[in-house]
XYZ file of C-alpha atoms in Angstrom:
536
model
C -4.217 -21.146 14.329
C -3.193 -24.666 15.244
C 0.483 -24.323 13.678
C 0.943 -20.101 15.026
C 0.269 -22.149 18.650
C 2.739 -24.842 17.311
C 5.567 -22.116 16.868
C 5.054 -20.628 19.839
C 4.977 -23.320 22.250
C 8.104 -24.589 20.377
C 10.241 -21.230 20.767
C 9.504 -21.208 24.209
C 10.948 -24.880 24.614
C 14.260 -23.742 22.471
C 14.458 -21.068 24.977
C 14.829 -23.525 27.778
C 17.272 -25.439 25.966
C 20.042 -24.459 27.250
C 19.219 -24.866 30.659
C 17.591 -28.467 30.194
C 21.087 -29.631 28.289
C 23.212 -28.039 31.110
C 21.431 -30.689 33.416
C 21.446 -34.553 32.863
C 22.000 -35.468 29.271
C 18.924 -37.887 30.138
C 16.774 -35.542 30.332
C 17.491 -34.098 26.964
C 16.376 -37.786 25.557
C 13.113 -38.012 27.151
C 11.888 -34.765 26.089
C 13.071 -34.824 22.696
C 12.581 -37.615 21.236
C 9.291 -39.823 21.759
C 11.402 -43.509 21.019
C 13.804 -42.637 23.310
C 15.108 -44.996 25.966
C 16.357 -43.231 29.553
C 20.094 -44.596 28.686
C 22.792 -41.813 28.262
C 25.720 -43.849 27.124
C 24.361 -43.974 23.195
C 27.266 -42.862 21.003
C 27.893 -39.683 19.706
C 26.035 -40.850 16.136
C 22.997 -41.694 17.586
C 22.548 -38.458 19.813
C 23.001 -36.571 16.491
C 20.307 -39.019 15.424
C 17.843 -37.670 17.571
C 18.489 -34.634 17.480
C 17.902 -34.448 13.819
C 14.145 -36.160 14.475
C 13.903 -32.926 17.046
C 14.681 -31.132 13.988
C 12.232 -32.467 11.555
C 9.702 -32.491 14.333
C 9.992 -28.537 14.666
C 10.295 -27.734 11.284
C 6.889 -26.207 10.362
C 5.282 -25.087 7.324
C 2.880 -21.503 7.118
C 1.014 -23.177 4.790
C 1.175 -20.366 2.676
C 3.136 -20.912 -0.571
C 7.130 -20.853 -0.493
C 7.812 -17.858 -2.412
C 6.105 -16.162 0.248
C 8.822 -17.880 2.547
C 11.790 -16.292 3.469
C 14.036 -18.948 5.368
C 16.446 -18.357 8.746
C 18.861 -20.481 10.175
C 19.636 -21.751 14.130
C 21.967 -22.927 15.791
C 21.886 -25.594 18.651
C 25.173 -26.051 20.664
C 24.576 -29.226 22.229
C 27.290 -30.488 24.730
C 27.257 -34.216 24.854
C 29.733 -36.228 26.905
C 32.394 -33.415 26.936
C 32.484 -33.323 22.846
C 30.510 -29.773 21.867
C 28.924 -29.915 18.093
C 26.326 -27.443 16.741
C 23.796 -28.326 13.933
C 22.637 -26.044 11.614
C 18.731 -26.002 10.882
C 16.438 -23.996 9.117
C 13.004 -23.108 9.298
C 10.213 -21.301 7.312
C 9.357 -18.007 7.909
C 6.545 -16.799 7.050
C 5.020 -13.128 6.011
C 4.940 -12.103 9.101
C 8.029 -12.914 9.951
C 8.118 -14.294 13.397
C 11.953 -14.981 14.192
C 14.058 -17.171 16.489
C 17.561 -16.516 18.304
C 19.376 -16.583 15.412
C 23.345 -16.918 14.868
C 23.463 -13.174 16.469
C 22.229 -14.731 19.226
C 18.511 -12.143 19.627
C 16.000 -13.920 21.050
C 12.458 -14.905 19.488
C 11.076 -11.646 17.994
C 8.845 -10.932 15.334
C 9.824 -8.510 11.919
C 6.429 -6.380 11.039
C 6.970 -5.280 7.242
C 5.060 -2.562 5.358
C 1.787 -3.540 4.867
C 0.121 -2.811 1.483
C -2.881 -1.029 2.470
C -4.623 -0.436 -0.835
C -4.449 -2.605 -4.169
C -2.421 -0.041 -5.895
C 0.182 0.437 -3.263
C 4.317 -0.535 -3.576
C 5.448 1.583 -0.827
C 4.370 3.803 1.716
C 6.097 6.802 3.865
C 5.798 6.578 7.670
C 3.859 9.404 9.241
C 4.482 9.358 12.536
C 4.663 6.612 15.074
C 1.898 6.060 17.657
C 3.950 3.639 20.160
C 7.819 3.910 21.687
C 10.328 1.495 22.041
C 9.802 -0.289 25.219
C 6.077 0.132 25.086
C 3.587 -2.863 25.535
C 1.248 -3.451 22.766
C -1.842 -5.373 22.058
C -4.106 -7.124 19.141
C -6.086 -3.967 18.018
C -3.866 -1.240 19.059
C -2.618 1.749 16.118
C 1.135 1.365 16.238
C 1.539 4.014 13.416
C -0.316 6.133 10.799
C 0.752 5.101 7.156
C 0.776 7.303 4.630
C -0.130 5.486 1.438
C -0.691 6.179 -2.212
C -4.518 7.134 -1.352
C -4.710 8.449 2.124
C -3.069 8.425 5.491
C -4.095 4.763 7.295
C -3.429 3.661 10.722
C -1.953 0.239 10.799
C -2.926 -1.974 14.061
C -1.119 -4.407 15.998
C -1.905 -7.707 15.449
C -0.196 -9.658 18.459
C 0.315 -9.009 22.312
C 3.917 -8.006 22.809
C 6.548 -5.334 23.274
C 7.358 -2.755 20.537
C 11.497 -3.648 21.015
C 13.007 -1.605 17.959
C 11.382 1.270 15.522
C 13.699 0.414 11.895
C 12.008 3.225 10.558
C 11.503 6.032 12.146
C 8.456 9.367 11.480
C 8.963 10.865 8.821
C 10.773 7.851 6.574
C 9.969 7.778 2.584
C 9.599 5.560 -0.270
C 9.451 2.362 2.469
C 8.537 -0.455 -0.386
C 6.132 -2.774 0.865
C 7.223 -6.020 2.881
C 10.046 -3.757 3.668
C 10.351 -4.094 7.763
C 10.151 -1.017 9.663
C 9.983 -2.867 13.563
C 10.491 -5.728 15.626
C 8.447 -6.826 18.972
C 9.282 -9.245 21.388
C 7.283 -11.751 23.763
C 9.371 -10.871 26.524
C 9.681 -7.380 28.444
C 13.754 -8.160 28.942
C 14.324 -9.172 25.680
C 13.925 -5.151 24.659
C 17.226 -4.131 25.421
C 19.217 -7.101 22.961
C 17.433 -5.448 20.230
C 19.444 -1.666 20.750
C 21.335 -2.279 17.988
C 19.595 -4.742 15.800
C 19.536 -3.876 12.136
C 17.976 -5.740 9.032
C 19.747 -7.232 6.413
C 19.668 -4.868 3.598
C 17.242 -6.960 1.268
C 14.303 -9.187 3.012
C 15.274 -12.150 0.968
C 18.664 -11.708 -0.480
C 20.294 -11.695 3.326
C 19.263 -14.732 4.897
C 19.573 -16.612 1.447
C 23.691 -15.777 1.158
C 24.031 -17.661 4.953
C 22.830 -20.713 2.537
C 25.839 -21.299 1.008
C 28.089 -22.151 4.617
C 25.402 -24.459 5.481
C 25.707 -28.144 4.939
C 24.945 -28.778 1.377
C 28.159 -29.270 -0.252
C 26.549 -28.885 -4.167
C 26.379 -25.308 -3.702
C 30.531 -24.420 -2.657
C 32.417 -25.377 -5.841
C 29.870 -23.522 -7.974
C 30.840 -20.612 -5.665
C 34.864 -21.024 -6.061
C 34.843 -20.609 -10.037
C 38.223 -20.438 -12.159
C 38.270 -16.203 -11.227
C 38.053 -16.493 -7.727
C 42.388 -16.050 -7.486
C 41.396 -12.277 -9.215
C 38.840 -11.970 -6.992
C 41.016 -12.631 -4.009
C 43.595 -10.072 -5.132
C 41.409 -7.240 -5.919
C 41.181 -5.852 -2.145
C 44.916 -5.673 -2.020
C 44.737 -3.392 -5.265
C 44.901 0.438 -3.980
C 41.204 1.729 -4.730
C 41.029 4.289 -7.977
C 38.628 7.200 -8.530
C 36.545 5.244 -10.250
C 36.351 2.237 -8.285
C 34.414 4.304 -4.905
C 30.832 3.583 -4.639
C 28.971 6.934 -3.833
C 25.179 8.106 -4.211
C 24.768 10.410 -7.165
C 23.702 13.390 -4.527
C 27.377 12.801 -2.679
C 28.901 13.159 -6.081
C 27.515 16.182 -6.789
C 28.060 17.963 -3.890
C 31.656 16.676 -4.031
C 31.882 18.419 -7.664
C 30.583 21.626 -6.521
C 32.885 21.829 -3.505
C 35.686 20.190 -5.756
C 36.376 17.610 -3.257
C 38.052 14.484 -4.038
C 35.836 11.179 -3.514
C 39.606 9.221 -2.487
C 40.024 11.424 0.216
C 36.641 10.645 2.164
C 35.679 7.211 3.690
C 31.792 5.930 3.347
C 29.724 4.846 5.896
C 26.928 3.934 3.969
C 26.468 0.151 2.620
C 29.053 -1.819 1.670
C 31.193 1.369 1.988
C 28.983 3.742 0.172
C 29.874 7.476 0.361
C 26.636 9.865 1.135
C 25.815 13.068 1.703
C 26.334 12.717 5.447
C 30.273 11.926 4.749
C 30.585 14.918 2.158
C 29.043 17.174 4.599
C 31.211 15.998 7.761
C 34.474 16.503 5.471
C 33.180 20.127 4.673
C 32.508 20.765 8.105
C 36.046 19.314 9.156
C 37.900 22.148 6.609
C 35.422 24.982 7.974
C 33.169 25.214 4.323
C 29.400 26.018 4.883
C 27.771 23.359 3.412
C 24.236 24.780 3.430
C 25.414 28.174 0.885
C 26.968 26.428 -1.893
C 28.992 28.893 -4.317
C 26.305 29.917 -6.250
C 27.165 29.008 -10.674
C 27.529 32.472 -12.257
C 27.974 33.718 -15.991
C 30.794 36.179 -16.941
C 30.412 37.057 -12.849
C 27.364 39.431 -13.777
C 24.014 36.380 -13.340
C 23.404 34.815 -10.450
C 22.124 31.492 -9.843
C 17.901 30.681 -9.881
C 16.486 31.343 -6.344
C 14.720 27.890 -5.475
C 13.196 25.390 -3.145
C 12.931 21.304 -3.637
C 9.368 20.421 -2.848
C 9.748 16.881 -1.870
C 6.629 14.632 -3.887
C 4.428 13.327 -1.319
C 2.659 10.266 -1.738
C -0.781 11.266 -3.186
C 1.007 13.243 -6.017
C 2.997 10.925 -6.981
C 0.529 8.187 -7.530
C -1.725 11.175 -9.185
C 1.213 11.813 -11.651
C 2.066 7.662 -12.400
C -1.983 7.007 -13.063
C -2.674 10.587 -14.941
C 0.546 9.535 -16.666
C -0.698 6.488 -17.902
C -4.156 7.745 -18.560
C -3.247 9.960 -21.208
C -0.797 7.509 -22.691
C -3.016 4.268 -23.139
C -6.476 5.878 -23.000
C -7.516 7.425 -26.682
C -9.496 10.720 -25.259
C -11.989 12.255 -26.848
C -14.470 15.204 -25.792
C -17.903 16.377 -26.066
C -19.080 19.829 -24.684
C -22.506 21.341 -24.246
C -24.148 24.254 -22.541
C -27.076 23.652 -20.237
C -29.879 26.395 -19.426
C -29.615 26.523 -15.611
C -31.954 28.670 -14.802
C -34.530 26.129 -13.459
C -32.292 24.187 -11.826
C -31.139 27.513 -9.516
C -34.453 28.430 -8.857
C -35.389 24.540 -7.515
C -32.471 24.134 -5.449
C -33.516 28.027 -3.818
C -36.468 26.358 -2.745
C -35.147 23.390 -1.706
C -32.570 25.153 0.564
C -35.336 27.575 2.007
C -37.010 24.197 2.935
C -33.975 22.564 4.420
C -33.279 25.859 6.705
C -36.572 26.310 7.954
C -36.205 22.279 9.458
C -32.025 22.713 10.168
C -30.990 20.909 7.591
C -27.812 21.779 5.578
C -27.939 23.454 2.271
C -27.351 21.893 -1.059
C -25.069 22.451 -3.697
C -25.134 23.246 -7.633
C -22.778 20.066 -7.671
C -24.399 18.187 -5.498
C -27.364 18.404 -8.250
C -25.198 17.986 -10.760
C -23.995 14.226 -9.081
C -27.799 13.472 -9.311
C -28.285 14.334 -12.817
C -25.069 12.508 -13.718
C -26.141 9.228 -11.740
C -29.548 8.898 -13.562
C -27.683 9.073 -17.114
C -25.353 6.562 -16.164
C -28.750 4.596 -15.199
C -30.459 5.897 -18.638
C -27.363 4.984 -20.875
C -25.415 2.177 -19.226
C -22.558 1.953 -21.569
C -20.818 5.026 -20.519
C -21.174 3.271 -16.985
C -18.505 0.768 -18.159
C -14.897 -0.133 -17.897
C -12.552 -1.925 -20.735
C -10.504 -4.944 -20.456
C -8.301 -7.032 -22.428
C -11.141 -9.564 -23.187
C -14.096 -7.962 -22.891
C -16.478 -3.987 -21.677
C -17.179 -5.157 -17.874
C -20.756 -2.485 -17.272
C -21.550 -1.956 -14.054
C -24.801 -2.328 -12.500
C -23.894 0.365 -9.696
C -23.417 3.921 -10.217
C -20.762 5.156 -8.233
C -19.675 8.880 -8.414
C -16.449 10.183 -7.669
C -15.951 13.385 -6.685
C -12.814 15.567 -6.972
C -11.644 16.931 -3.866
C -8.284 19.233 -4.140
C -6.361 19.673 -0.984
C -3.711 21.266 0.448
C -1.981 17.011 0.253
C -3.284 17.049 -3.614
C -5.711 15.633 -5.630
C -8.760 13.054 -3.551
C -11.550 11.482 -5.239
C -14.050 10.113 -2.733
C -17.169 7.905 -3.743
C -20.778 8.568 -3.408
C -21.949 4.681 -3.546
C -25.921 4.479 -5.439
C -26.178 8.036 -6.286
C -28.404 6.590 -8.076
C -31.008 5.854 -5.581
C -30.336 8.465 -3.339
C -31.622 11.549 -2.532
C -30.019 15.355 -2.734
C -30.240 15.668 1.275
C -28.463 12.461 1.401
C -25.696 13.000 -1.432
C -25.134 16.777 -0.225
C -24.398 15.359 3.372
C -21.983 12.470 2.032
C -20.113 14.906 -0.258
C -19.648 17.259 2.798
C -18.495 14.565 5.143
C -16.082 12.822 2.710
C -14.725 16.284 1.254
C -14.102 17.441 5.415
C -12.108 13.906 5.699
C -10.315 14.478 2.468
C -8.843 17.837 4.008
C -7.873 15.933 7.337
C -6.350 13.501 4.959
C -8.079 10.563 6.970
C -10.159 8.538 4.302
C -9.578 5.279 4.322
C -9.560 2.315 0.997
C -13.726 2.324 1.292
C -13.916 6.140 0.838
C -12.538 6.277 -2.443
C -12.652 2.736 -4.139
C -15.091 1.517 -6.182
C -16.201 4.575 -8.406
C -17.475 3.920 -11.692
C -17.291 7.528 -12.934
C -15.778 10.507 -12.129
C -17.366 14.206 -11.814
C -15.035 17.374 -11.544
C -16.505 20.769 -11.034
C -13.496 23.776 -11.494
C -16.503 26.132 -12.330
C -18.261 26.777 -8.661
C -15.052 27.429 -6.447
C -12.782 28.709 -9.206
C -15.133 30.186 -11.734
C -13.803 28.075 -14.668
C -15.785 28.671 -17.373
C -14.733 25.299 -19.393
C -12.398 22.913 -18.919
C -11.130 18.943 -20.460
C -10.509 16.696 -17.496
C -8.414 13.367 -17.574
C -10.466 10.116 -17.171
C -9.902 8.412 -14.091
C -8.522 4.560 -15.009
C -10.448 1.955 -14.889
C -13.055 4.157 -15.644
C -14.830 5.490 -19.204
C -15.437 8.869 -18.359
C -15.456 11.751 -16.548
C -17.439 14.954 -16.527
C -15.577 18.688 -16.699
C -18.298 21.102 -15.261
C -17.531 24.877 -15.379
C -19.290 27.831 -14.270
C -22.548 29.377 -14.926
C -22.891 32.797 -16.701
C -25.828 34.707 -17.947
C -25.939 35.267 -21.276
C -28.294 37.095 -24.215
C -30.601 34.577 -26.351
C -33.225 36.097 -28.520
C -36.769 36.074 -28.037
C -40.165 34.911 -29.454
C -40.298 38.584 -30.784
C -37.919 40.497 -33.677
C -35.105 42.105 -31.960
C -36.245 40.801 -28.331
C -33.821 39.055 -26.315
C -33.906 38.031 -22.884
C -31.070 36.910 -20.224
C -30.333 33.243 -19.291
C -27.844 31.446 -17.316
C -25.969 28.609 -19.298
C -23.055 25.919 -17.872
C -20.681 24.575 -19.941
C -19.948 20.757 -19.329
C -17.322 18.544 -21.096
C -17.575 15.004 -21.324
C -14.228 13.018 -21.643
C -14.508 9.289 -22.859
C -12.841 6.624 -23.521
C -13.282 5.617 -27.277
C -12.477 1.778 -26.707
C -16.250 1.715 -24.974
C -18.052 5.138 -25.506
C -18.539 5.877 -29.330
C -19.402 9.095 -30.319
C -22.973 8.498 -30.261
C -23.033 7.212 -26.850
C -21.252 9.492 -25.194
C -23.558 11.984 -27.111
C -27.061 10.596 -25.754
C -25.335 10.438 -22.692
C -25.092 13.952 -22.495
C -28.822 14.733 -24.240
C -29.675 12.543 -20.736
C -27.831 14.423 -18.677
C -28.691 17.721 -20.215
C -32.589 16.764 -19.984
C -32.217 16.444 -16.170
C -30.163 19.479 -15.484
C -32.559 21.901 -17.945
C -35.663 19.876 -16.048
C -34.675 19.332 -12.380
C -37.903 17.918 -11.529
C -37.516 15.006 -13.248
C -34.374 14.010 -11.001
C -37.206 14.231 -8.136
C -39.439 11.592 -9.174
């Protein structure tokens, strides 16, 4: 706190700079330098003197450490005596960017980058922004919902200011964290300087290449090698085919419409040609861009009908950890059928109970979370995780549940299903599975889970199925649907109906043998075929 009140009483002097050195040069002196004596004939040396103690008196330090730091540079015109010099100075810059009137002369601002709003997370989309440019925001305040590799989170202001410039806009993907996507001001009239502002095009790389025309003369012949004559001459070289920079999706579209890449000029980075150019040079000779000339085979087969799903978020994280589930996990599975019979006439009761006092029905699954907390509790290995060094178990049994959406795959937590009860769990699952739809859970909805359950049988009728384990975790349990089935009797050719479920166990050999995961499932079987026991 006491160096955030340091910068900001300092910006607001630099801002008066340039009034106080347009008045006596005295006065400069006196409120820049402590030592100073009132005379105003000292030399040109010894003004730059002080100066440079201003300098070292403003430059500050986060206090976080400097890779953290990106680093900005100033400029000070300072008239003294008719002779006009400028010094050069730099200061740190920390995560949260807070800027100064820099040489392109904007006034103090501050850069908000992407946050990372989940441990996982590299880079977020931007759903939709909650403030304007131009409107006033304070500590506390949702400036915009986040879409991140979980869920959709709204991100808060953290200072008292104006939102001055939106970099990127609703709708804007694959935004990599730290990336900055707007700038606020202190200052109501310092909105309009920021119409046009644009960030450099790496949050690092830009301010670092201003470096080089600062003072420190070690750094220039290391950038004026032998080559730099060929390097001077290569502009005046006419540009070749092969020589334009162009995104691979401008490329193709120039191939399909046969449309030399010489002929167009880019207006991307650095001279990059995009789609944007290739469609405004189609436009210009009257092609329809949107119908492309379909590819055809002797002229008889036309082209696959298609659409381009964009990935969102969720599904690609879902692919990337799935992905690397299957590839560094060694899966195995163990399936048995349950006798449910009991367990459907318990929870009939237990419902007729519940709607005769309004309370809200429970669920096969909902049971089924019960049964599978108490094994975890009876046979703690499979309640595990593995590491480089060592099996971490966990004393809490935390149940995932899969939720599928219309967004894609959720898996909220039930925290101590252990030690609750089925009213409780059913009501949890409902609320968590409603905010799953709404796409509004946030990191404590769905972190911490120490095993995952996945039911495909109940909505979809599944009768068995091998789910993927959920990393960190051990193990996860596939539960399918129930279905009555013939099983003889005590007598000769008796037989009598039953209702069976078919469950599947995945594991994760590195921590669940075969054995374990095996009396795991005897557990779990002895609570689901005895559903009374799960009661006391």
């Amino acid at each position: 706190m006491a160096y955030a009140s340091r910068i900001i009483n300092h910006s607001k002097k630099l801002r008066n700079v340039p009034n106080l050195l347009r008045h006596d040069h005295a006065v400069l002196v006196c409120c820049f330098s402590n030592g100073a004596q009132s005379s105003v004939c000292k030399s040109e040396a010894a003004e730059r003197e002080r100066v440079s103690k201003f300098v070292a008196c403003y430059h500050v330090s986060s206090g976080l450490p400097r890779n953290n730091c990106s680093r900005t540079t100033m400029r000070l015109g300072i008239p003294t005596g008719g002779v006009a010099y400028s010094r050069e100075l730099t200061c740190s810059q920390v995560q949260s960017r807070r800027g100064f009137a820099s040489d392109a002369g904007f006034p103090p601002h501050q850069e908000i980058g992407m946050p990372s709003l989940s441990p996982t997370m590299t880079e977020g989309n931007i759903a939709r922004w909650l403030k304007k440019e131009g409107d006033k925001v304070n500590p506390g305040e949702v400036l915009c919902e986040v879409e991140t590799d979980k869920a959709t989170v709204e991100m808060e202001c953290m200072e008292e200011g104006y939102l001055a410039k939106i970099i990127k806009g609703d709708g804007s993907k694959e935004i990599k964290v730290g990336e900055i996507i707007a700038i606020t001001v202190e200052e109501e009239e310092d909105i309009a300087k920021f119409k046009d502002y644009s960030p450099s095009t790496s949050d690092s790389g830009a301010p670092a290449a201003k470096e080089p025309a600062a003072p420190p003369p070690k750094q220039e012949p290391v950038q004026q090698p032998v080559s730099s004559p060929e390097a001077k001459s290569k502009p005046s070289s006419p540009p070749s085919e092969d020589r334009l920079f162009a995104s691979p999706l401008a490329r193709k579209m120039a191939e399909d419409h046969k449309v030399p890449l010489s002929s167009i000029k880019g207006t991307g980075p650095d001279g990059r040609i995009v789609k944007a150019d290739i469609e405004d040079y189609l436009a210009s000779r009257g092609k329809d861009v949107s119908a492309p000339t379909p590819k055809t085979k002797d002229g008889k087969l036309e082209a696959l009908d298609y659409v381009d799903i964009p990935h969102s978020q969720i599904r690609k994280v879902t692919a990337s950890r799935l992905l690397i589930s299957k590839q560094t996990i060694p899966h195995y599975y163990l399936t048995v059928d349950t006798c449910v019979d009991k367990l459907l006439d318990l929870r009939s009761q237990l419902n007729s109970l519940l709607e005769a006092s309004g309370g809200k029905r429970i669920s096969v699954n909902d049971l089924v979370i019960k049964a599978a907390a108490l094994a975890l509790r009876k046979v703690p290995q499979c309640n595990s995780s593995w590491t480089d060094d060592y099996t971490r178990q966990y004393n809490n049994v935390n149940i995932n549940v899969a939720v599928q959406t219309e967004n894609g795959l959720y898996v909220p937590v039930i925290r101590n299903a252990d030690k609750k009860g089925l009213s409780s769990i059913s009501s949890e699952v409902k609320q968590l599975a409603q905010k799953a739809k709404e796409n509004s859970l946030k990191p404590e909805d769905y972190e911490g889970g120490t095993f995952t359950v996945s039911n495909l049988g109940g909505p979809f009728g599944i009768k068995q199925f091998c789910a993927i384990i959920n990393p960190p975790q051990s193990g996860i349990l596939a539960v399918g649907s129930a279905e009555k089935r013939f099983i003889p009797s005590s007598g000769p050719e008796q037989f009598q109906f039953a209702s069976f479920m078919s469950v599947t166990l995945s594991c994760d050999h590195r921590v669940i043998d075969g054995a374990i995961g095996a009396e795991w499932l005897k557990a779990f079987k002895g609570y689901i075929e005895n559903p009374e026991s799960m009661l006391l």
